[in-house]
Backbone as ProteinMPNN parsed JSONL, in Angstrom:
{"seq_chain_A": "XXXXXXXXXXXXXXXXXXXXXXXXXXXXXXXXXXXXXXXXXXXXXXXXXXXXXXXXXXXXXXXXXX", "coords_chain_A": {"N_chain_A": [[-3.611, -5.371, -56.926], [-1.75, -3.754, -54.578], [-1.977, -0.764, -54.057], [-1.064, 2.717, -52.454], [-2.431, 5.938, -51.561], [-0.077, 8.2, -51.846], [2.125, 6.649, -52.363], [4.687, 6.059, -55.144], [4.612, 5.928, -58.042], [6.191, 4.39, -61.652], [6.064, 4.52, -64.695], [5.713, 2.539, -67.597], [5.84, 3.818, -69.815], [6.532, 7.273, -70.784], [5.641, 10.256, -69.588], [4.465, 13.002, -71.416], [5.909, 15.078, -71.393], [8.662, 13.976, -69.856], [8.494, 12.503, -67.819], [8.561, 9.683, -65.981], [7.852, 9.1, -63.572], [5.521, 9.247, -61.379], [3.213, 10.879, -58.638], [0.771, 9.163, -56.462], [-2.633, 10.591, -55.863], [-5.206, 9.595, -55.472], [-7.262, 6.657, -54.667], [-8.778, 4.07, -55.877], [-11.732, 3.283, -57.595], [-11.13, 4.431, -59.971], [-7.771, 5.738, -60.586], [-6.07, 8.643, -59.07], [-3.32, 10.694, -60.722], [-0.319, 12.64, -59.936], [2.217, 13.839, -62.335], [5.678, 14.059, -61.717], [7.596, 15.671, -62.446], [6.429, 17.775, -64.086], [3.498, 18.542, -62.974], [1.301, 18.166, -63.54], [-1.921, 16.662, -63.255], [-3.782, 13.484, -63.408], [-6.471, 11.674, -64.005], [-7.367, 7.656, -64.481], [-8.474, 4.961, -65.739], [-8.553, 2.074, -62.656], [-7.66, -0.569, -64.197], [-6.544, -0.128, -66.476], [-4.423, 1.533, -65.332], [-3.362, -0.158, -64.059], [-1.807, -1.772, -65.371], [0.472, -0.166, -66.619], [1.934, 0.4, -64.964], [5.308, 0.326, -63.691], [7.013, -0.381, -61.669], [6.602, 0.299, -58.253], [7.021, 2.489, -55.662], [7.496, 3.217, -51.935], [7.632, 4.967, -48.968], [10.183, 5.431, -50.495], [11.395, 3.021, -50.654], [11.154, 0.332, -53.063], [8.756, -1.322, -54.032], [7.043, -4.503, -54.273], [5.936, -5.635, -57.461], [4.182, -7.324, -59.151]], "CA_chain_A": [[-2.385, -4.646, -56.693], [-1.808, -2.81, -53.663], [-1.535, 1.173, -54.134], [-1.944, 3.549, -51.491], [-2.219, 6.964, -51.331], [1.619, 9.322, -51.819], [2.862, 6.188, -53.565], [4.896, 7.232, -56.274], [4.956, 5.07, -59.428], [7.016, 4.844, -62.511], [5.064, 3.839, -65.38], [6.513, 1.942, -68.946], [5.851, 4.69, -71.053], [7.043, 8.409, -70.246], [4.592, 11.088, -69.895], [4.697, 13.827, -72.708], [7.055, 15.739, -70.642], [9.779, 13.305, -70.389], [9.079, 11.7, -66.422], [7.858, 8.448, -65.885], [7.406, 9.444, -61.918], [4.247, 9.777, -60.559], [2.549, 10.614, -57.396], [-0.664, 8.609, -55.789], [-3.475, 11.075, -55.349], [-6.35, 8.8, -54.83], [-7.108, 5.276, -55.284], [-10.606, 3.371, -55.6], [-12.424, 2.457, -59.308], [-9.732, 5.102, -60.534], [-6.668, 6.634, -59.858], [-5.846, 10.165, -59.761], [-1.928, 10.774, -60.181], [0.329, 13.53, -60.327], [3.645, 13.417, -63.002], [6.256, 14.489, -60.827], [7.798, 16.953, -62.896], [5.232, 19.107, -64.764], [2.709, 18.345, -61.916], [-0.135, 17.539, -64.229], [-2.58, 15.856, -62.71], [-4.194, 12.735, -64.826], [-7.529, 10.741, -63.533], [-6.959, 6.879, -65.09], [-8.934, 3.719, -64.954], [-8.06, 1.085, -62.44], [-7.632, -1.591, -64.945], [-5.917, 0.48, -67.564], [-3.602, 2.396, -64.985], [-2.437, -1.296, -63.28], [-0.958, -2.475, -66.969], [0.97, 0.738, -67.197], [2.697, 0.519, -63.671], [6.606, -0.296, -64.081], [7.621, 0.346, -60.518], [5.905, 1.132, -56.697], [7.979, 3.096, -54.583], [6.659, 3.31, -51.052], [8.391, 5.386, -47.883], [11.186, 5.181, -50.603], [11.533, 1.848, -50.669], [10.567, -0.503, -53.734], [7.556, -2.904, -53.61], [7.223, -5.371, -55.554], [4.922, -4.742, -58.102], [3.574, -9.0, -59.76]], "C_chain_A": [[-2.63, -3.662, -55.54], [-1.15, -1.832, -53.569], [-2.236, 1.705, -53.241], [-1.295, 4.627, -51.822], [-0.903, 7.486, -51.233], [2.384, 7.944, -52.136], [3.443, 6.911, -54.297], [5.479, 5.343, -57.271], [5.65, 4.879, -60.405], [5.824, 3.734, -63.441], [6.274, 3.226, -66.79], [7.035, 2.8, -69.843], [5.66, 6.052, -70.322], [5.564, 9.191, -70.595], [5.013, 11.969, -70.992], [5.776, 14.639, -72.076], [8.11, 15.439, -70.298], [9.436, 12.304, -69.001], [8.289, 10.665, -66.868], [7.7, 8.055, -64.311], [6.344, 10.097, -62.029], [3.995, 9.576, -59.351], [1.503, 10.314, -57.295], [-1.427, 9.81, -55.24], [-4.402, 10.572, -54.937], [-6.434, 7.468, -55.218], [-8.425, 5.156, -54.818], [-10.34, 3.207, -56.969], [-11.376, 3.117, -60.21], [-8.739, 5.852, -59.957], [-6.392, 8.12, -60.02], [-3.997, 10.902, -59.505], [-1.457, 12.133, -60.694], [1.539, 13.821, -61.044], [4.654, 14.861, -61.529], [6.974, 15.598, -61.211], [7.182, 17.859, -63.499], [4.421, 19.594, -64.073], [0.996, 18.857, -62.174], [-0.508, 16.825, -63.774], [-3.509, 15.144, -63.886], [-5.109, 12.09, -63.952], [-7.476, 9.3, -64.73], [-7.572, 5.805, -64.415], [-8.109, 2.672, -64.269], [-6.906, -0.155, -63.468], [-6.191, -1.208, -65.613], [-4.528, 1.014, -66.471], [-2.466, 0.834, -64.454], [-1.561, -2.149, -64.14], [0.368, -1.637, -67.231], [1.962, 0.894, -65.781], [4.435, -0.344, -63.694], [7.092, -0.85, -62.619], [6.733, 0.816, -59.432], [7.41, 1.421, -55.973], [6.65, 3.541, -52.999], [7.56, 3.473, -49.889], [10.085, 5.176, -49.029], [11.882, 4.205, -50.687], [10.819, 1.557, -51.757], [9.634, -1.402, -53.23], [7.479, -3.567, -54.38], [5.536, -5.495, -55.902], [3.98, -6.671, -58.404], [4.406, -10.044, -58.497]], "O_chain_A": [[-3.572, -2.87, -55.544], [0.002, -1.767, -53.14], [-3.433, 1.54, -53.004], [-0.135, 4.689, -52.228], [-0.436, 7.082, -50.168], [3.59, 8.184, -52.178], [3.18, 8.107, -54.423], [6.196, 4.35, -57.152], [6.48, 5.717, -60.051], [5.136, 2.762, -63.129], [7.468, 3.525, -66.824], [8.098, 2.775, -70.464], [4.839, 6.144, -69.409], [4.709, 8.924, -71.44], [6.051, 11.614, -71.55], [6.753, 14.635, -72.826], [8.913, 16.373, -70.27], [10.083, 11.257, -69.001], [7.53, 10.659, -67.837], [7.468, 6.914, -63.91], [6.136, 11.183, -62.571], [4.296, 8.532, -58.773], [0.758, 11.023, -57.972], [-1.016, 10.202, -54.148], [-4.721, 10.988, -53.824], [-5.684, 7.081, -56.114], [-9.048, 5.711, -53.912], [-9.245, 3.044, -57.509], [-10.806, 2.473, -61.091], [-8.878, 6.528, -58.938], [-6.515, 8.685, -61.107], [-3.563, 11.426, -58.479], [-1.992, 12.712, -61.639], [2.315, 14.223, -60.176], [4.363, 15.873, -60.891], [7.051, 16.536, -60.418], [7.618, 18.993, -63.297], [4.23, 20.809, -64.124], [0.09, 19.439, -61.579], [0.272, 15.893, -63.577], [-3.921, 15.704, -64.902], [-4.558, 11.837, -62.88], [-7.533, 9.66, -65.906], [-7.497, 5.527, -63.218], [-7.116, 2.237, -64.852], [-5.706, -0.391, -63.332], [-5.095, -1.731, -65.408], [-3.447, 0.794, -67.018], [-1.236, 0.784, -64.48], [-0.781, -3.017, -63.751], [1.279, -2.134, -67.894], [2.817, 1.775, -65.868], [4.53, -1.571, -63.711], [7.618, -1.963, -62.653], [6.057, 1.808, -59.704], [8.45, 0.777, -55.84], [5.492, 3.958, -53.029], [8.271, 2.517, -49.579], [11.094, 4.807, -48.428], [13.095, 4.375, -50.807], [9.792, 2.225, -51.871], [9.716, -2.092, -52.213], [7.93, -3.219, -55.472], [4.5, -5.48, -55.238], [3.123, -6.978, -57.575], [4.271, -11.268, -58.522]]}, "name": "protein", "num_of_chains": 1, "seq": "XXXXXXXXXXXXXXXXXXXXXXXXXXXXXXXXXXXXXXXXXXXXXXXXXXXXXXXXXXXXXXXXXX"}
């Protein structure tokens, strides 16, 4: 899956705070994202984080995710 950097994601399942927007802080073996409204930052394995991805947004634009 191709994620880069200020991506912003939407995942399946809402964070504890209610968003399901996140921002791309880093990418490699894990990711490190930011929820877009609380602006909790979460470190998350590859593997585990690419199951949980609903949605890429990129320049605002959709990507297609499968």
């Amino acid at each position: 899956m191709d994620v880069q950097v200020g991506d912003i994601i939407q995942t399946r399942k809402p964070h504890p705070c209610g968003s399901q927007s996140f921002s791309v802080l880093r990418v490699g073996m894990d990711f490190k994202i930011r929820c877009d409204k609380c602006g909790r930052e979460v470190m998350l394995a590859r593997p585990k984080i690419e199951k949980k991805i609903k949605k890429l947004f990129r320049n605002g634009e959709e990507v297609k995710v499968r």
